[in-house]
Tab-separated table of C-alpha atoms (C1' of nucleotides) and ligand atoms in Angstrom:
chain	number	residue	atom	x	y	z
B	22	MET	CA	0.364	-9.105	32.456
B	23	ALA	CA	-1.908	-7.800	30.018
B	24	LEU	CA	-5.426	-7.207	30.526
B	25	LYS	CA	-5.233	-8.610	34.537
B	26	LYS	CA	-7.043	-5.473	36.211
B	27	ARG	CA	-10.441	-6.532	35.806
B	28	ASN	CA	-11.617	-3.447	37.482
B	29	LEU	CA	-10.935	-1.641	34.405
B	30	SER	CA	-12.512	-1.594	30.878
B	31	ALA	CA	-10.703	-2.901	28.007
B	32	THR	CA	-10.371	0.321	26.624
B	33	GLU	CA	-8.733	1.527	30.140
B	34	GLN	CA	-6.712	-1.403	30.259
B	35	ILE	CA	-5.240	-0.592	26.910
B	36	LEU	CA	-4.628	2.992	27.446
B	37	GLU	CA	-2.979	2.275	30.706
B	38	ALA	CA	-0.606	-0.556	28.923
B	39	LEU	CA	0.727	2.511	26.613
B	40	GLU	CA	1.205	4.478	29.533
B	41	GLU	CA	3.250	2.335	31.447
B	42	ARG	CA	5.120	1.412	28.863
B	43	GLY	CA	5.914	5.524	28.498
B	44	TYR	CA	4.103	6.436	25.480
B	45	ARG	CA	2.313	9.434	25.163
B	46	SER	CA	-1.670	9.586	25.595
B	47	THR	CA	-2.945	11.208	22.539
B	48	ALA	CA	-6.200	11.868	20.985
B	49	PRO	CA	-5.821	9.109	18.064
B	50	ARG	CA	-4.923	6.530	20.728
B	51	ARG	CA	-7.664	6.910	22.758
B	52	THR	CA	-10.011	6.785	19.960
B	53	LEU	CA	-8.313	3.572	18.815
B	54	ALA	CA	-8.351	2.182	22.329
B	55	ALA	CA	-12.255	2.732	22.445
B	56	ALA	CA	-12.682	1.234	18.987
B	57	ILE	CA	-10.735	-2.064	20.007
B	58	GLY	CA	-12.405	-2.198	23.425
B	59	VAL	CA	-15.635	-2.562	21.676
B	60	GLN	CA	-14.722	-5.712	19.417
B	61	LYS	CA	-16.643	-8.393	20.052
B	62	ARG	CA	-14.280	-10.882	18.310
B	63	HIS	CA	-11.190	-10.636	16.250
B	64	PHE	CA	-10.872	-8.021	13.860
B	65	THR	CA	-8.499	-6.803	10.820
B	66	ALA	CA	-6.673	-3.696	10.816
B	67	GLU	CA	-8.617	-2.441	7.813
B	68	GLY	CA	-11.849	-3.377	9.458
B	69	LEU	CA	-10.910	-1.574	12.240
B	70	ARG	CA	-10.404	1.571	10.519
B	71	ARG	CA	-13.470	1.321	8.809
B	72	GLN	CA	-14.975	1.857	12.198
B	73	LEU	CA	-12.889	5.011	12.818
B	74	PRO	CA	-12.973	8.715	11.577
B	75	PRO	CA	-11.502	8.669	8.315
B	76	THR	CA	-9.511	11.582	9.619
B	77	LEU	CA	-7.485	9.041	11.565
B	78	GLY	CA	-4.572	8.278	9.584
B	79	ARG	CA	-3.918	4.670	7.942
B	80	ALA	CA	-0.330	4.831	9.019
B	81	THR	CA	-1.492	5.282	12.902
B	82	VAL	CA	-3.665	2.409	12.737
B	83	TYR	CA	-1.137	-0.082	11.852
B	84	ARG	CA	1.619	1.715	14.029
B	85	THR	CA	-0.723	1.503	17.161
B	86	LEU	CA	-1.684	-2.249	16.360
B	87	LYS	CA	2.065	-2.865	16.340
B	88	LEU	CA	2.520	-1.183	19.346
B	89	LEU	CA	-0.182	-3.129	21.214
B	90	VAL	CA	1.014	-6.429	20.124
B	91	GLU	CA	4.235	-5.594	21.108
B	92	ALA	CA	2.722	-4.643	24.447
B	93	GLY	CA	1.240	-7.849	24.674
B	94	VAL	CA	-2.361	-6.305	24.890
B	95	LEU	CA	-3.156	-7.564	21.404
B	96	CYS	CA	-2.242	-10.907	19.717
B	97	ARG	CA	-2.455	-12.102	16.261
B	98	VAL	CA	-4.705	-14.306	15.002
B	99	MET	CA	-3.990	-15.986	11.564
B	100	LEU	CA	-7.216	-17.157	10.035
B	101	GLU	CA	-7.228	-20.317	7.961
B	102	ASP	CA	-7.435	-18.215	4.571
B	103	GLY	CA	-4.339	-16.313	5.607
B	104	ASP	CA	-6.055	-12.946	6.804
B	105	LEU	CA	-4.521	-11.794	9.650
B	106	HIS	CA	-6.743	-10.973	12.806
B	107	TYR	CA	-6.080	-9.122	16.144
B	108	GLN	CA	-7.745	-9.589	19.343
B	109	LEU	CA	-7.505	-8.899	22.943
B	110	SER	CA	-4.974	-11.163	24.747
B	111	HIS	CA	-5.168	-12.325	28.316
B	112	ARG	CA	-2.210	-14.188	28.648
B	113	GLY	CA	1.427	-14.134	27.296
B	114	HIS	CA	2.178	-16.907	25.022
B	115	HIS	CA	-1.246	-19.199	23.785
B	116	HIS	CA	-3.178	-20.550	21.064
B	117	HIS	CA	-6.557	-20.376	19.660
B	118	LEU	CA	-9.335	-22.782	18.749
B	119	LEU	CA	-10.855	-20.712	15.660
B	120	CYS	CA	-14.283	-21.722	14.486
B	121	VAL	CA	-14.697	-21.344	10.560
B	122	LEU	CA	-18.149	-21.490	10.617
B	123	CYS	CA	-19.137	-18.720	13.127
B	124	GLY	CA	-15.664	-16.989	13.239
B	125	SER	CA	-15.454	-17.224	17.192
B	126	SER	CA	-12.141	-17.972	18.917
B	127	GLN	CA	-11.425	-19.756	22.341
B	128	ASP	CA	-7.992	-19.800	23.777
B	129	LEU	CA	-6.615	-22.986	23.741
B	130	THR	CA	-5.772	-24.112	27.411
B	131	GLY	CA	-4.849	-27.349	29.018
B	132	CYS	CA	-2.482	-28.128	26.404
B	133	ASP	CA	0.951	-29.170	27.032
B	134	ILE	CA	2.183	-28.689	23.554
B	135	GLU	CA	4.975	-26.620	24.663
B	136	ASP	CA	6.554	-29.781	26.200
B	137	LEU	CA	5.398	-31.930	23.375
B	138	LEU	CA	7.168	-29.869	20.645
B	139	ALA	CA	10.329	-29.228	23.133
B	140	ALA	CA	10.737	-33.038	23.483
B	141	THR	CA	10.463	-33.985	19.587
B	142	SER	CA	12.528	-30.993	18.718
B	143	ALA	CA	15.068	-32.248	21.054
B	144	ARG	CA	15.133	-35.831	19.364
B	145	HIS	CA	15.837	-33.812	16.169
B	146	GLY	CA	18.746	-32.315	17.843
B	147	PHE	CA	16.820	-29.163	17.313
B	148	GLU	CA	16.832	-26.376	19.733
B	149	LEU	CA	13.350	-24.849	20.019
B	150	SER	CA	13.134	-21.026	20.082
B	151	GLY	CA	9.581	-20.354	19.097
B	152	HIS	CA	6.450	-21.854	17.297
B	153	TRP	CA	3.170	-20.987	15.773
B	154	LEU	CA	0.243	-22.666	16.118
B	155	GLU	CA	-3.594	-21.997	15.045
B	156	VAL	CA	-6.426	-24.917	15.422
B	157	TYR	CA	-9.284	-24.517	13.050
B	158	GLY	CA	-12.579	-26.313	13.555
B	159	HIS	CA	-16.169	-26.343	14.497
B	160	CYS	CA	-17.096	-24.957	17.902
B	161	ARG	CA	-19.369	-26.422	20.424
B	162	ASP	CA	-22.104	-23.703	19.435
B	163	CYS	CA	-22.085	-24.057	15.683
B	164	ILE	CA	-22.310	-28.028	16.398
B	165	GLN	CA	-25.260	-27.862	18.497
B	166	ASN	CA	-26.924	-25.493	16.234
B	167	GLY	CA	-26.277	-27.961	13.313
B	168	ARG	CA	-24.522	-25.328	11.752
B	169	ALA	CA	-21.780	-27.801	10.977
B	170	ALA	CA	-24.205	-30.201	9.031
B	171	ALA	CA	-23.107	-31.106	5.590
C	24	MET	CA	1.557	-39.742	-2.184
C	25	ALA	CA	3.623	-36.866	-3.728
C	26	LEU	CA	6.846	-37.490	-4.549
C	27	LYS	CA	6.851	-41.311	-3.558
C	28	LYS	CA	8.487	-42.425	-6.890
C	29	ARG	CA	11.961	-42.304	-6.027
C	30	ASN	CA	13.368	-43.618	-9.657
C	31	LEU	CA	11.816	-40.138	-10.679
C	32	SER	CA	13.802	-36.836	-10.603
C	33	ALA	CA	11.797	-34.005	-8.628
C	34	THR	CA	11.310	-32.326	-11.658
C	35	GLU	CA	9.824	-35.272	-13.524
C	36	GLN	CA	7.672	-36.089	-10.276
C	37	ILE	CA	6.350	-32.120	-10.476
C	38	LEU	CA	5.164	-32.710	-14.350
C	39	GLU	CA	3.909	-36.240	-13.722
C	40	ALA	CA	1.871	-34.876	-10.424
C	41	LEU	CA	-0.009	-32.428	-13.008
C	42	GLU	CA	-0.402	-34.894	-15.738
C	43	GLU	CA	-2.062	-37.272	-13.318
C	44	ARG	CA	-4.448	-34.407	-12.266
C	45	GLY	CA	-5.239	-33.698	-16.000
C	46	TYR	CA	-3.359	-30.669	-16.513
C	47	ARG	CA	-1.585	-29.946	-19.700
C	48	SER	CA	1.930	-30.123	-20.227
C	49	THR	CA	3.253	-26.733	-21.661
C	50	ALA	CA	6.532	-25.103	-21.624
C	51	PRO	CA	6.080	-22.615	-18.960
C	52	ARG	CA	5.097	-25.581	-16.655
C	53	ARG	CA	8.057	-27.874	-17.915
C	54	THR	CA	10.492	-24.485	-17.202
C	55	LEU	CA	8.984	-23.994	-13.687
C	56	ALA	CA	9.189	-27.787	-12.693
C	57	ALA	CA	12.837	-27.812	-13.745
C	58	ALA	CA	13.448	-24.869	-11.480
C	59	ILE	CA	11.641	-25.809	-8.742
C	60	GLY	CA	13.409	-29.402	-8.965
C	61	VAL	CA	16.739	-27.659	-8.482
C	62	GLN	CA	15.791	-25.461	-5.430
C	63	LYS	CA	18.028	-26.783	-2.357
C	64	ARG	CA	15.768	-25.265	0.268
C	65	HIS	CA	12.368	-23.478	0.727
C	66	PHE	CA	12.051	-20.294	-1.867
C	67	THR	CA	9.574	-17.799	-2.430
C	68	ALA	CA	7.422	-16.927	-5.532
C	69	GLU	CA	9.433	-13.962	-6.196
C	70	GLY	CA	12.810	-15.546	-5.617
C	71	LEU	CA	11.706	-18.553	-7.865
C	72	ARG	CA	10.744	-16.153	-10.399
C	73	ARG	CA	14.077	-14.164	-10.108
C	74	GLN	CA	15.636	-17.747	-11.704
C	75	LEU	CA	13.393	-17.630	-14.559
C	76	PRO	CA	13.500	-16.216	-17.699
C	77	PRO	CA	11.487	-12.919	-17.570
C	78	THR	CA	9.455	-13.932	-20.478
C	79	LEU	CA	7.761	-16.366	-18.304
C	80	GLY	CA	4.744	-14.480	-16.683
C	81	ARG	CA	4.508	-13.326	-13.234
C	82	ALA	CA	0.857	-14.824	-12.849
C	83	THR	CA	1.813	-17.951	-14.364
C	84	VAL	CA	4.516	-18.250	-11.454
C	85	TYR	CA	1.488	-17.747	-8.665
C	86	ARG	CA	-0.993	-19.825	-10.565
C	87	THR	CA	1.401	-22.891	-10.843
C	88	LEU	CA	2.758	-22.579	-7.279
C	89	LYS	CA	-0.944	-22.704	-6.056
C	90	LEU	CA	-1.646	-25.832	-8.324
C	91	LEU	CA	1.721	-27.550	-7.138
C	92	VAL	CA	0.446	-26.934	-3.482
C	93	GLU	CA	-3.448	-28.407	-4.128
C	94	ALA	CA	-1.803	-31.080	-5.876
C	95	GLY	CA	0.179	-32.048	-2.609
C	96	VAL	CA	3.376	-31.493	-4.258
C	97	LEU	CA	4.639	-28.312	-2.535
C	98	CYS	CA	4.008	-27.550	0.950
C	99	ARG	CA	3.910	-23.816	2.256
C	100	VAL	CA	6.229	-22.645	4.824
C	101	MET	CA	5.504	-19.626	6.976
C	102	LEU	CA	8.979	-18.208	8.281
C	103	GLU	CA	8.877	-16.282	11.533
C	104	ASP	CA	8.909	-12.824	9.736
C	105	GLY	CA	5.892	-13.806	7.796
C	106	ASP	CA	7.366	-14.566	4.623
C	107	LEU	CA	5.835	-17.148	2.865
C	108	HIS	CA	7.997	-20.035	1.270
C	109	TYR	CA	7.467	-23.016	-0.588
C	110	GLN	CA	9.218	-26.215	-0.753
C	111	LEU	CA	8.777	-30.036	-2.014
C	112	SER	CA	6.502	-32.105	0.102
C	113	HIS	CA	7.262	-35.578	0.872
C	114	ARG	CA	4.240	-36.487	2.773
C	115	GLY	CA	0.578	-35.425	3.243
C	116	HIS	CA	0.173	-32.994	6.211
C	117	HIS	CA	3.355	-32.551	8.340
C	118	HIS	CA	4.983	-29.531	9.994
C	119	HIS	CA	8.437	-28.054	9.995
C	120	LEU	CA	11.372	-27.462	12.094
C	121	LEU	CA	12.959	-24.315	10.957
C	122	CYS	CA	16.261	-23.216	11.675
C	123	VAL	CA	16.095	-19.110	12.134
C	124	LEU	CA	20.077	-19.183	11.676
C	125	CYS	CA	20.482	-21.205	8.651
C	126	GLY	CA	17.175	-21.155	6.936
C	127	SER	CA	17.234	-25.098	6.779
C	128	SER	CA	13.977	-27.070	7.444
C	129	GLN	CA	13.415	-30.410	8.320
C	130	ASP	CA	10.192	-32.276	8.593
C	131	LEU	CA	8.919	-33.001	12.390
C	132	THR	CA	8.336	-36.384	12.672
C	133	GLY	CA	7.796	-38.868	15.337
C	134	CYS	CA	5.350	-36.214	16.998
C	135	ASP	CA	1.455	-37.097	17.825
C	136	ILE	CA	0.660	-33.606	17.859
C	137	GLU	CA	-2.641	-34.280	16.055
C	138	ASP	CA	-3.788	-36.577	18.784
C	139	LEU	CA	-2.999	-34.245	21.420
C	140	LEU	CA	-4.716	-31.286	19.650
C	141	ALA	CA	-7.729	-33.775	18.735
C	142	ALA	CA	-8.080	-34.689	22.690
C	143	THR	CA	-7.434	-31.150	23.742
C	144	SER	CA	-9.917	-29.746	21.378
C	145	ALA	CA	-12.616	-32.263	22.336
C	146	ARG	CA	-12.150	-31.131	25.890
C	147	HIS	CA	-13.226	-27.779	24.680
C	148	GLY	CA	-16.334	-28.987	22.917
C	149	PHE	CA	-14.291	-28.245	19.605
C	150	GLU	CA	-14.272	-30.542	16.522
C	151	LEU	CA	-11.081	-29.925	14.627
C	152	SER	CA	-10.866	-29.759	11.010
C	153	GLY	CA	-7.504	-28.490	10.515
C	154	HIS	CA	-4.526	-26.554	12.076
C	155	TRP	CA	-1.211	-24.857	11.012
C	156	LEU	CA	1.929	-25.218	13.049
C	157	GLU	CA	5.710	-23.963	12.410
C	158	VAL	CA	8.454	-24.602	14.954
C	159	TYR	CA	11.472	-22.126	14.774
C	160	GLY	CA	14.982	-22.456	16.469
C	161	HIS	CA	18.598	-23.623	15.879
C	162	CYS	CA	19.430	-26.842	14.223
C	163	ARG	CA	22.002	-29.121	15.400
C	164	ASP	CA	24.378	-28.141	12.584
C	165	CYS	CA	24.164	-24.431	13.684
C	166	ILE	CA	24.338	-25.456	17.350
C	167	GLN	CA	27.536	-27.525	16.631
C	168	ASN	CA	29.152	-24.877	14.672
C	169	GLY	CA	28.690	-22.393	17.394
C	170	ARG	CA	26.572	-20.261	15.291
C	171	ALA	CA	23.922	-20.582	18.045
C	172	ALA	CA	26.196	-18.565	20.506
C	173	ALA	CA	25.180	-15.407	22.121
J	7	DT	C1'	1.699	29.412	32.673
J	8	DC	C1'	5.059	28.891	29.293
J	9	DA	C1'	8.213	27.323	26.299
J	10	DC	C1'	11.149	23.334	25.043
J	11	DT	C1'	12.064	19.397	22.668
J	12	DA	C1'	11.010	14.629	21.718
J	13	DT	C1'	7.071	12.032	19.775
J	14	DT	C1'	3.752	11.563	17.500
J	15	DA	C1'	0.026	12.250	13.560
J	16	DG	C1'	-1.200	12.525	8.987
J	17	DA	C1'	-0.256	12.933	4.134
J	18	DT	C1'	1.540	11.240	0.515
J	19	DA	C1'	4.578	7.912	-1.823
J	20	DC	C1'	6.182	3.799	-2.312
J	21	DA	C1'	6.438	-1.468	-2.035
J	22	DA	C1'	5.783	-6.468	-1.821
J	23	DG	C1'	3.032	-10.134	-2.869
J	24	DG	C1'	-0.958	-11.322	-5.248
J	25	DT	C1'	-5.481	-11.463	-8.183
J	26	DA	C1'	-9.065	-10.330	-12.107
J	27	DT	C1'	-9.423	-9.901	-16.918
J	28	DC	C1'	-8.731	-10.608	-21.589
J	29	DA	C1'	-6.916	-11.521	-26.158
J	30	DA	C1'	-3.832	-14.472	-28.154
J	31	DT	C1'	-1.805	-19.029	-28.159
J	32	DA	C1'	-1.114	-23.621	-27.845
J	33	DA	C1'	-2.543	-28.495	-26.178
J	34	DC	C1'	-4.577	-32.386	-27.189
J	35	DA	C1'	-8.502	-35.397	-28.380
J	36	DT	C1'	-11.184	-36.568	-32.136
G	3	DA	C1'	-6.076	-31.456	-39.586
G	4	DT	C1'	-9.151	-29.374	-37.011
G	5	DG	C1'	-11.963	-27.592	-33.093
G	6	DT	C1'	-12.456	-27.014	-28.599
G	7	DT	C1'	-10.630	-25.646	-24.294
G	8	DA	C1'	-7.105	-24.704	-21.185
G	9	DT	C1'	-3.412	-21.952	-20.378
G	10	DT	C1'	-0.616	-17.920	-20.900
G	11	DG	C1'	1.366	-13.048	-20.501
G	12	DA	C1'	0.285	-8.415	-20.572
G	13	DT	C1'	-1.753	-5.110	-17.584
G	14	DA	C1'	-4.410	-3.284	-14.651
G	15	DC	C1'	-5.847	-3.625	-10.374
G	16	DC	C1'	-6.052	-4.543	-5.202
G	17	DT	C1'	-4.566	-5.526	-0.204
G	18	DT	C1'	-1.751	-4.683	3.247
G	19	DG	C1'	1.133	-2.562	4.751
G	20	DT	C1'	5.950	0.379	5.348
G	21	DA	C1'	9.271	4.952	4.651
G	22	DT	C1'	9.583	9.769	4.841
G	23	DC	C1'	8.513	14.013	5.552
G	24	DT	C1'	6.315	18.325	7.870
G	25	DA	C1'	3.226	19.808	11.094
G	26	DA	C1'	1.275	19.591	15.486
G	27	DT	C1'	1.336	18.311	20.275
G	28	DA	C1'	2.168	15.987	24.896
G	29	DG	C1'	4.691	16.078	28.505
G	30	DT	C1'	8.708	18.340	30.910
G	31	DG	C1'	10.652	21.318	34.012
G	32	DA	C1'	11.706	26.753	34.317
A	4	LIG	MN1	-6.168	-15.382	22.530
A	5	LIG	MN1	7.749	-30.627	4.564
A	6	LIG	ZN1	-18.688	-21.641	15.584
A	7	LIG	ZN1	20.609	-23.975	11.044
DNA sequence: TCACTATTAGATACAAGGTATCAATAACAT
DNA sequence: ATGTTATTGATACCTTGTATCTAATAGTGA
């Protein structure tokens, strides 16, 4: 669903997602979409704000980020230190491999963790309704470049 | 490791864990240990503070909680709404099944998620160093008592 | 094109949750 | 008992938001 239309830029796709949901196209939202579309990795609300004209209200930044998460355009990424970041989401529900050395993230695929959790929960008499998972470590790049050396 | 000595009360075990690590035994810490030992479920820093004499400084509460997490006596529990709670930890690293209806939590056991994650990460060329997982749903009690009905 | 109305924006104040600083106090090893 | 060091609590401060409100504006349809 989100970001499926590969012929559109990230910025355009963000705006389209808002439009599809009946939100109005405003100058602040266009500015935000452009700023988000340009991010090369996950970012914080305040970090994003620093790249925006200071005339753009703080509340608007937070409001729009929440909107975009609800719309499935952005996903939240919890860093190991508790910092909440955002990044473009390509899928519905999924998880991340977060490199603690370079800060990169990749989506965790080919992992049937949902099934494992469902089965294990059931064994506890527990009916699963949701979960939260982040995985931290060293990415291939950092390992090869020796950044992971002790 | 933490809370293994079953002949001691939770409060005593908390104090002993601090002593073992070379921390001084102070009146504020004894008060805190007693208050924590009495908790029946996970609690927040501010919730705990409300049960404490107001003379006990706020900074002391946060400092001590951090200390106890580092000592492995407490574990952090992230609720679905982002609230950070604490609870006594009986094992090293483990995860929780959190009931979103009654707020109870049980430790997730019999789950080889660590292995699954390690294997999946490796397939991504990723060297796993840590992870964070919380599982939300309805507990057996709530299901049986019909609290889970739509 | 123009007005009408519900959304939206930005200012501002507020709040939760947590940390930095620091002088005063208390533990505890000797 | 004394001296050193860890610890405390007060205070100020910070980050990350949210509530509230008025002004502005997008989108609707006449
Ligand atoms: Mn992702
Ligand atoms: Mn636990
Ligand atoms: Zn890396
Ligand atoms: Zn329950």
